[in-house]
Short mmCIF file of C-alpha atoms and ligand atoms in Angstrom, two decimals:
data_model
loop_
_atom_site.label_atom_id
_atom_site.label_comp_id
_atom_site.label_asym_id
_atom_site.label_seq_id
_atom_site.Cartn_x
_atom_site.Cartn_y
_atom_site.Cartn_z
CA UNK A 6 -11.10 13.69 34.47
CA UNK A 7 -14.83 13.55 33.87
CA UNK A 8 -16.46 10.92 31.66
CA UNK A 9 -17.15 12.01 28.11
CA UNK A 10 -20.43 11.73 26.26
CA UNK A 11 -19.40 8.95 23.87
CA UNK A 12 -21.36 6.58 26.11
CA UNK A 13 -24.57 8.28 25.02
CA UNK A 14 -24.39 7.30 21.37
CA UNK A 15 -24.16 3.99 19.44
CA UNK A 16 -21.17 3.60 17.10
CA UNK A 17 -23.26 3.50 13.90
CA UNK A 18 -24.86 6.83 14.81
CA UNK A 19 -21.61 8.45 15.98
CA UNK A 20 -19.56 7.39 12.98
CA UNK A 21 -22.17 8.84 10.60
CA UNK A 22 -21.82 12.36 12.11
CA UNK A 23 -19.65 15.09 10.58
CA UNK A 24 -16.37 15.82 12.37
CA UNK A 25 -17.82 19.09 13.71
CA UNK A 26 -20.77 17.18 15.15
CA UNK A 27 -18.50 14.55 16.69
CA UNK A 28 -16.30 17.06 18.53
CA UNK A 29 -18.61 17.74 21.52
CA UNK A 30 -18.83 14.02 22.29
CA UNK A 31 -15.10 13.92 22.94
CA UNK A 32 -14.94 16.69 25.53
CA UNK A 33 -14.93 16.62 29.31
CA UNK A 34 -17.59 18.64 31.10
CA UNK A 35 -15.34 21.74 31.29
CA UNK A 36 -14.86 21.72 27.50
CA UNK A 37 -11.29 20.34 27.58
CA UNK A 38 -10.64 17.21 25.50
CA UNK A 39 -11.10 13.77 27.01
CA UNK A 40 -10.14 12.12 23.72
CA UNK A 41 -8.07 14.20 21.28
CA UNK A 42 -8.90 12.95 17.79
CA UNK A 43 -9.53 15.92 15.49
CA UNK A 44 -8.30 19.49 15.01
CA UNK A 45 -12.01 20.44 14.97
CA UNK A 46 -12.12 19.93 18.75
CA UNK A 47 -10.08 23.08 19.35
CA UNK A 48 -11.60 26.54 19.33
CA UNK A 49 -9.80 29.80 19.99
CA UNK A 50 -10.44 29.72 23.76
CA UNK A 51 -9.01 26.22 24.11
CA UNK A 52 -6.01 26.99 21.89
CA UNK A 53 -5.31 30.12 23.91
CA UNK A 54 -5.54 28.13 27.11
CA UNK A 55 -3.16 25.42 25.86
CA UNK A 56 -0.58 27.80 24.40
CA UNK A 57 -0.47 29.79 27.67
CA UNK A 58 -0.14 26.60 29.69
CA UNK A 59 2.69 25.38 27.44
CA UNK A 60 4.57 28.64 28.04
CA UNK A 61 4.04 28.38 31.80
CA UNK A 62 5.30 24.78 31.77
CA UNK A 63 8.38 25.71 29.81
CA UNK A 64 9.13 28.49 32.33
CA UNK A 65 8.61 26.17 35.30
CA UNK A 66 10.82 23.49 33.71
CA UNK A 67 13.83 25.82 33.71
CA UNK A 68 14.65 25.14 37.36
CA UNK A 69 15.35 21.92 39.22
CA UNK A 70 12.62 22.74 41.74
CA UNK A 71 10.16 23.44 38.92
CA UNK A 72 11.03 20.22 37.14
CA UNK A 73 10.60 18.40 40.45
CA UNK A 74 7.11 19.89 40.79
CA UNK A 75 6.17 18.86 37.23
CA UNK A 76 7.58 15.34 37.68
CA UNK A 77 5.24 14.49 40.50
CA UNK A 78 2.10 16.00 38.95
CA UNK A 79 0.78 12.86 37.27
CA UNK A 80 3.23 10.24 38.49
CA UNK A 81 0.28 8.02 39.40
CA UNK A 82 -0.71 7.68 35.69
CA UNK A 83 0.62 5.47 32.92
CA UNK A 84 0.43 6.05 29.17
CA UNK A 85 0.74 3.58 26.31
CA UNK A 86 2.51 4.78 23.16
CA UNK A 87 1.01 2.69 20.37
CA UNK A 88 2.81 3.65 17.17
CA UNK A 89 2.18 1.19 14.36
CA UNK A 90 3.48 3.68 11.77
CA UNK A 91 7.04 5.04 11.53
CA UNK A 92 7.79 7.99 13.78
CA UNK A 93 10.76 9.48 15.52
CA UNK A 94 9.92 13.02 16.55
CA UNK A 95 6.26 12.62 17.40
CA UNK A 96 7.09 9.50 19.40
CA UNK A 97 9.97 11.13 21.28
CA UNK A 98 8.01 14.32 21.77
CA UNK A 99 5.14 12.46 23.44
CA UNK A 100 7.58 10.33 25.41
CA UNK A 101 9.35 13.47 26.67
CA UNK A 102 6.03 15.14 27.47
CA UNK A 103 5.05 12.13 29.58
CA UNK A 104 8.44 12.12 31.30
CA UNK A 105 8.15 15.83 32.17
CA UNK A 106 4.86 15.14 33.95
CA UNK A 107 6.09 11.95 35.61
CA UNK A 108 3.71 9.77 33.56
CA UNK A 109 5.10 6.22 33.23
CA UNK A 110 5.07 4.88 29.67
CA UNK A 111 4.95 1.62 27.77
CA UNK A 112 5.19 1.20 24.02
CA UNK A 113 4.29 -0.97 21.05
CA UNK A 114 5.97 0.17 17.84
CA UNK A 115 6.08 -3.00 15.86
CA UNK A 116 2.89 -5.05 15.69
CA UNK A 117 4.98 -8.02 14.55
CA UNK A 118 6.11 -8.34 18.17
CA UNK A 119 2.61 -8.03 19.65
CA UNK A 120 -0.25 -10.52 19.71
CA UNK A 121 -1.69 -8.88 16.60
CA UNK A 122 0.84 -11.11 14.89
CA UNK A 123 -0.98 -14.12 16.35
CA UNK A 124 -4.20 -12.91 14.77
CA UNK A 125 -5.55 -10.77 17.61
CA UNK A 126 -7.78 -7.96 16.36
CA UNK A 127 -6.52 -4.39 16.72
CA UNK A 128 -9.50 -3.68 18.97
CA UNK A 129 -8.65 -6.55 21.32
CA UNK A 130 -5.01 -5.45 21.43
CA UNK A 131 -5.94 -1.91 22.33
CA UNK A 132 -8.40 -3.12 24.92
CA UNK A 133 -5.59 -5.11 26.46
CA UNK A 134 -3.52 -1.93 26.80
CA UNK A 135 -6.39 -0.22 28.54
CA UNK A 136 -6.14 -2.79 31.34
CA UNK A 137 -2.65 -1.58 32.19
CA UNK A 138 -2.64 2.08 31.17
CA UNK A 139 -4.54 5.32 31.82
CA UNK A 140 -4.10 6.89 28.37
CA UNK A 141 -3.30 5.63 24.86
CA UNK A 142 -1.34 7.79 22.45
CA UNK A 143 -1.75 6.26 19.03
CA UNK A 144 -0.38 6.64 15.52
CA UNK A 145 -1.76 4.36 12.84
CA UNK A 146 -1.96 4.23 9.05
CA UNK A 147 -5.73 3.63 9.33
CA UNK A 148 -7.90 6.73 9.11
CA UNK A 149 -10.65 5.92 11.63
CA UNK A 150 -8.92 3.61 14.09
CA UNK A 151 -8.23 6.16 16.84
CA UNK A 152 -11.85 7.24 16.65
CA UNK A 153 -13.24 3.73 16.84
CA UNK A 154 -10.90 2.87 19.71
CA UNK A 155 -12.03 5.97 21.58
CA UNK A 156 -15.68 4.99 21.21
CA UNK A 157 -14.99 1.40 22.18
CA UNK A 158 -13.03 2.28 25.31
CA UNK A 159 -15.53 4.92 26.35
CA UNK A 160 -18.12 2.17 26.28
CA UNK A 161 -15.98 -0.32 28.20
CA UNK A 162 -15.63 -0.60 31.97
CA UNK A 163 -12.28 1.25 31.70
CA UNK A 164 -12.81 4.41 29.70
CA UNK A 165 -9.39 5.99 29.16
CA UNK A 166 -8.44 8.88 26.85
CA UNK A 167 -7.02 8.38 23.37
CA UNK A 168 -4.72 10.95 21.81
CA UNK A 169 -4.42 10.74 18.03
CA UNK A 170 -0.74 11.10 17.10
CA UNK A 171 -1.46 10.85 13.36
CA UNK A 172 -4.20 8.86 11.62
CA UNK A 173 -3.59 7.88 7.99
CA UNK A 174 -3.61 10.82 5.60
CA UNK A 175 -6.43 12.39 7.53
CA UNK A 176 -5.57 14.12 10.80
CA UNK A 177 -2.63 15.01 13.00
CA UNK A 178 -4.22 17.23 15.63
CA UNK A 179 -1.27 17.53 18.00
CA UNK A 180 1.09 18.47 15.15
CA UNK A 181 -1.27 21.31 14.33
CA UNK A 182 -1.25 22.35 17.99
CA UNK A 183 2.52 22.72 17.89
CA UNK A 184 2.29 24.52 14.56
CA UNK A 185 -0.19 26.99 16.04
CA UNK A 186 1.97 27.39 19.15
CA UNK A 187 4.94 28.19 16.89
CA UNK A 188 2.95 30.77 14.93
CA UNK A 189 1.57 32.35 18.10
CA UNK A 190 5.05 32.63 19.64
CA UNK A 191 6.63 33.94 16.43
CA UNK A 192 4.14 36.78 16.07
CA UNK A 193 3.37 37.56 19.73
CA UNK A 194 5.53 40.69 19.81
CA UNK A 195 4.63 41.92 16.34
CA UNK A 196 0.85 42.11 16.41
CA UNK A 197 -0.12 38.49 17.06
CA UNK A 198 -1.55 35.73 14.90
CA UNK A 199 -4.07 37.79 12.94
CA UNK A 200 -4.19 39.44 9.50
CA UNK A 201 -1.53 37.04 8.18
CA UNK A 202 -0.89 34.96 5.08
CA UNK A 203 0.13 31.34 5.53
CA UNK A 204 1.51 29.57 2.44
CA UNK A 205 1.33 25.76 2.39
CA UNK A 206 3.72 24.06 -0.03
CA UNK A 207 4.35 20.53 -1.29
CA UNK A 208 2.24 17.39 -1.03
CA UNK A 209 -0.96 18.98 0.18
CA UNK A 210 -3.13 16.15 -1.09
CA UNK A 211 -1.76 13.56 1.30
CA UNK A 212 -0.16 15.58 4.11
CA UNK A 213 -2.30 15.22 7.24
CA UNK A 214 -0.47 18.02 9.06
CA UNK A 215 -1.66 20.57 6.49
CA UNK A 216 -5.25 19.35 6.72
CA UNK A 217 -5.28 19.77 10.51
CA UNK A 218 -3.44 23.11 10.54
CA UNK A 219 -5.60 24.62 7.81
CA UNK A 220 -8.57 24.03 10.06
CA UNK A 221 -6.98 25.32 13.27
CA UNK A 222 -6.01 28.56 11.56
CA UNK A 223 -9.68 29.33 10.98
CA UNK A 224 -9.85 30.13 14.71
CA UNK A 225 -7.65 33.22 14.21
CA UNK A 226 -8.88 36.44 12.60
CA UNK A 227 -8.18 37.17 8.97
CA UNK A 228 -5.64 34.46 8.13
CA UNK A 229 -5.42 33.96 4.37
CA UNK A 230 -4.26 30.54 3.21
CA UNK A 231 -2.38 29.96 -0.06
CA UNK A 232 -1.93 26.37 -1.24
CA UNK A 233 1.05 25.96 -3.56
CA UNK A 234 1.50 22.55 -5.19
CA UNK A 235 1.66 20.81 -8.54
CA UNK A 236 -1.91 20.03 -9.64
CA UNK A 237 -1.60 16.30 -8.77
CA UNK A 238 -0.70 17.13 -5.15
CA UNK A 239 -3.05 20.04 -4.58
CA UNK A 240 -5.16 20.29 -1.40
CA UNK A 241 -8.42 18.32 -1.07
CA UNK A 242 -11.78 19.85 -1.85
CA UNK A 243 -13.06 19.03 1.66
CA UNK A 244 -10.42 21.35 3.17
CA UNK A 245 -11.43 24.16 0.80
CA UNK A 246 -15.13 23.62 1.49
CA UNK A 247 -14.36 24.01 5.19
CA UNK A 248 -12.61 27.34 4.50
CA UNK A 249 -15.47 28.59 2.33
CA UNK A 250 -17.95 27.63 5.04
CA UNK A 251 -16.00 29.74 7.53
CA UNK A 252 -15.55 32.66 5.15
CA UNK A 253 -11.75 32.26 5.11
CA UNK A 254 -9.90 33.68 2.09
CA UNK A 255 -7.74 31.20 0.20
CA UNK A 256 -5.92 30.77 -3.11
CA UNK A 257 -4.56 27.82 -5.06
CA UNK A 258 -1.35 28.27 -7.00
CA UNK A 259 1.52 26.41 -8.60
CA UNK A 260 3.78 29.47 -8.66
CA UNK A 261 5.88 29.22 -5.51
CA UNK A 262 8.16 32.14 -6.41
CA UNK A 263 5.21 34.53 -6.61
CA UNK A 264 3.78 33.37 -3.28
CA UNK A 265 6.95 33.74 -1.17
CA UNK A 266 6.93 37.57 -0.81
CA UNK A 267 3.27 37.43 0.26
CA UNK A 268 3.90 35.04 3.13
CA UNK A 269 4.08 35.68 6.85
CA UNK A 270 4.66 31.95 7.27
CA UNK A 271 5.60 29.27 4.77
CA UNK A 272 4.71 25.70 5.70
CA UNK A 273 6.81 23.28 3.65
CA UNK A 274 6.00 19.56 3.38
CA UNK A 275 7.68 16.51 1.85
CA UNK A 276 6.23 14.24 -0.83
CA UNK A 277 4.25 11.54 0.96
CA UNK A 278 5.21 8.79 -1.45
CA UNK A 279 4.46 6.01 1.01
CA UNK A 280 0.83 6.53 -0.07
CA UNK A 281 1.52 6.07 -3.82
CA UNK A 282 -1.08 3.81 -5.40
CA UNK A 283 1.62 2.45 -7.72
CA UNK A 284 5.24 2.51 -6.66
CA UNK A 285 7.02 5.39 -8.40
CA UNK A 286 3.87 7.52 -9.03
CA UNK A 287 5.26 10.49 -7.06
CA UNK A 288 8.68 10.24 -8.66
CA UNK A 289 7.09 11.20 -11.98
CA UNK A 290 5.93 14.57 -10.58
CA UNK A 291 8.42 17.45 -10.90
CA UNK A 292 8.54 18.93 -7.42
CA UNK A 293 11.79 20.87 -7.77
CA UNK A 294 9.89 24.13 -8.39
CA UNK A 295 8.54 23.76 -4.87
CA UNK A 296 11.89 23.58 -3.12
CA UNK A 297 13.17 26.29 -0.78
CA UNK A 298 16.84 27.23 -1.00
CA UNK A 299 19.03 30.31 -0.65
CA UNK A 300 17.43 31.88 -3.77
CA UNK A 301 13.97 31.64 -2.23
CA UNK A 302 15.31 32.96 1.08
CA UNK A 303 16.06 36.28 -0.64
CA UNK A 304 12.36 36.65 -1.41
CA UNK A 305 11.19 35.96 2.15
CA UNK A 306 10.04 38.99 4.15
CA UNK A 307 12.21 39.90 7.18
CA UNK A 308 9.61 38.96 9.80
CA UNK A 309 8.30 35.86 8.00
CA UNK A 310 8.99 32.32 9.25
CA UNK A 311 9.72 29.05 7.49
CA UNK A 312 8.08 25.97 8.99
CA UNK A 313 8.16 22.23 8.29
CA UNK A 314 6.62 19.37 10.30
CA UNK A 315 9.73 17.28 9.47
CA UNK A 316 11.12 14.91 8.35
CA UNK A 317 12.42 16.86 5.38
CA UNK A 318 14.00 15.61 2.22
CA UNK A 319 15.25 18.02 -0.46
CA UNK A 320 12.41 20.54 -0.13
CA UNK A 321 14.44 22.78 2.20
CA UNK A 322 18.17 23.16 1.58
CA UNK A 323 20.28 22.60 4.70
CA UNK A 324 22.00 25.94 3.98
CA UNK A 325 18.73 27.67 4.96
CA UNK A 326 18.81 26.22 8.50
CA UNK A 327 21.11 28.96 9.79
CA UNK A 328 18.73 31.78 8.91
CA UNK A 329 16.81 33.05 11.97
CA UNK A 330 13.57 32.74 9.99
CA UNK A 331 14.05 28.96 9.71
CA UNK A 332 11.77 27.86 12.50
CA UNK A 333 11.50 24.08 12.04
CA UNK A 334 13.88 22.98 14.81
CA UNK A 335 12.27 25.30 17.33
CA UNK A 336 8.88 24.23 15.99
CA UNK A 337 9.75 20.64 16.87
CA UNK A 338 10.74 21.54 20.44
CA UNK A 339 7.52 23.52 20.82
CA UNK A 340 5.78 20.20 20.22
CA UNK A 341 7.11 18.77 23.45
CA UNK A 342 5.74 21.71 25.48
CA UNK A 343 2.31 21.85 23.88
CA UNK A 344 1.91 18.06 24.17
CA UNK A 345 2.87 18.34 27.84
CA UNK A 346 0.16 21.01 28.17
CA UNK A 347 -2.40 18.78 26.43
CA UNK A 348 -1.64 15.74 28.60
CA UNK A 349 -1.70 17.87 31.76
CA UNK A 350 -5.05 19.35 30.73
CA UNK A 351 -6.48 15.93 29.85
CA UNK A 352 -5.51 14.64 33.29
CA UNK A 353 -6.92 17.80 34.91
CA UNK A 354 -3.74 19.14 36.53
CA UNK A 355 -3.59 22.42 34.60
CA UNK A 356 -4.87 24.44 37.57
CA UNK A 357 -2.04 23.24 39.80
CA UNK A 358 0.43 24.35 37.12
CA UNK A 359 -1.14 27.85 36.95
CA UNK A 360 -0.96 28.10 40.72
CA UNK A 361 2.70 27.08 40.84
CA UNK A 362 3.48 29.52 38.07
CA UNK A 363 1.68 32.36 39.85
CA UNK A 364 3.48 31.68 43.11
CA UNK A 365 6.98 31.03 41.81
CA UNK A 366 7.58 32.87 38.55
C1 NCD B 695 4.46 14.33 9.79
C2 NCD B 695 3.52 13.16 9.79
O1 NCD B 695 3.83 12.09 10.35
O2 NCD B 695 2.44 13.33 9.27
N1 NCD B 695 5.56 14.15 10.65
C3 NCD B 695 5.44 14.49 11.96
O3 NCD B 695 4.58 14.01 12.67
N2 NCD B 695 6.27 15.43 12.41
C4 NCD B 695 4.88 14.77 8.45
C5 NCD B 695 5.48 13.78 7.50
O4 NCD B 695 5.66 12.59 7.81
O5 NCD B 695 5.81 14.22 6.41
#
C-alpha cells in the first residue's frame, strides 16, 4: 500500500471539490483505490482488472490448496466492520471476503454499545478503531461520513483505508461493483457488456445502489439507461446531468410494461421508506405497477437478466426466482468475490493471486 494524496489538501478545500475531482486523491500511486468512497473512482481499466481478479479468486477458492493459499495472503491485517445502519448481506459479504483472505475482523453494529453512547464523537470513535485495525469498512446513514473519516485518517499518524459500504442515500460503490460484475459475467459469452439497455425500476430517488451503478455503466460502450418509476420516486437530476455530460442515452418512464421487452437487464429496487420525511409518505404512492411477477416474465427477452440489490419486498414475486433469468441470488454471491478482489487489491496482493492462478489453474 502506498500513501494516498489526501495529505496534500486541507479538508475545506477537498470537501468543496466535485466527486470527479476528489477521485484522484483517493488512489494509490498505481491507480488502485486506497480509500474506496465513490463509484466515480472506477474507470473501465480498473473495473476490468477487478472483475478478472474476482474470477481468478473464485477459481482458486474451489480447491482446499487454493483456499489455503488465499487464507494466508493478508493474515497479518485486521479490518473493522463499522455498520451503524442495518445490513445483513453487505455485512456478511464483507465478512466472508475478509475471511477468504485471512483478514481478522472486529465489528461495531450498534452504536448504543460503543462509547458513542457516552457522548464520544463519531470521529473519535473511528480514530480509536484505527489504532487496532488496518482497514475500516463502514456503512452509515450519514452521506459524507466515510469521506470525512478517510480524510481525517489520511492526515493522522495511522492512515488506513476506508471502504464505503453504503453512505446515506448517496453512494454504495461496492454494490455497484458487484452489479457490474454480474452484468459482465451474464453477457461475457453473448457479446459482452456493450450496446445494451439497462432498465432501473422502483425507488430511484432514494436508492443509492442505482445512483452508483448508473455511473459505473458509463464506463461501458453504448449502454442506454431507462429509469422507470412513479414521478415522486424518479431518479435525481444530478444522475441525469452526469449521463448527459458523458453523452449516454437515457429515458424516463412510468410505463414498466413497455420497458420490459427493451431490456437486456432489469434492475429492480424496493421502496426506501426509511427515508420518508413523514411516516407513511411512501405508502401513499401506488407502486404496484412497478412490480415484477409471472406476467412480466413473459415479456422479458430470453437472454435478459433480472437483478435486485436485495432485500426485496413485493416488487419481485417469489415465483419468479426459479427462472434462469432471475439473477439476484447469484448477484449477491458475486458480491463476495468482487469485494475479496477489492480488499486484495487495496492491500496490494493482487499480483500474487495472478501468479498463483497462472501456475495452478
Ligand atoms: C441496498 C442498500 O443497502 O442500499 N442493500 C444492499 O446493500 N444490498 C439496497 C436496499 O437496502 O434497498
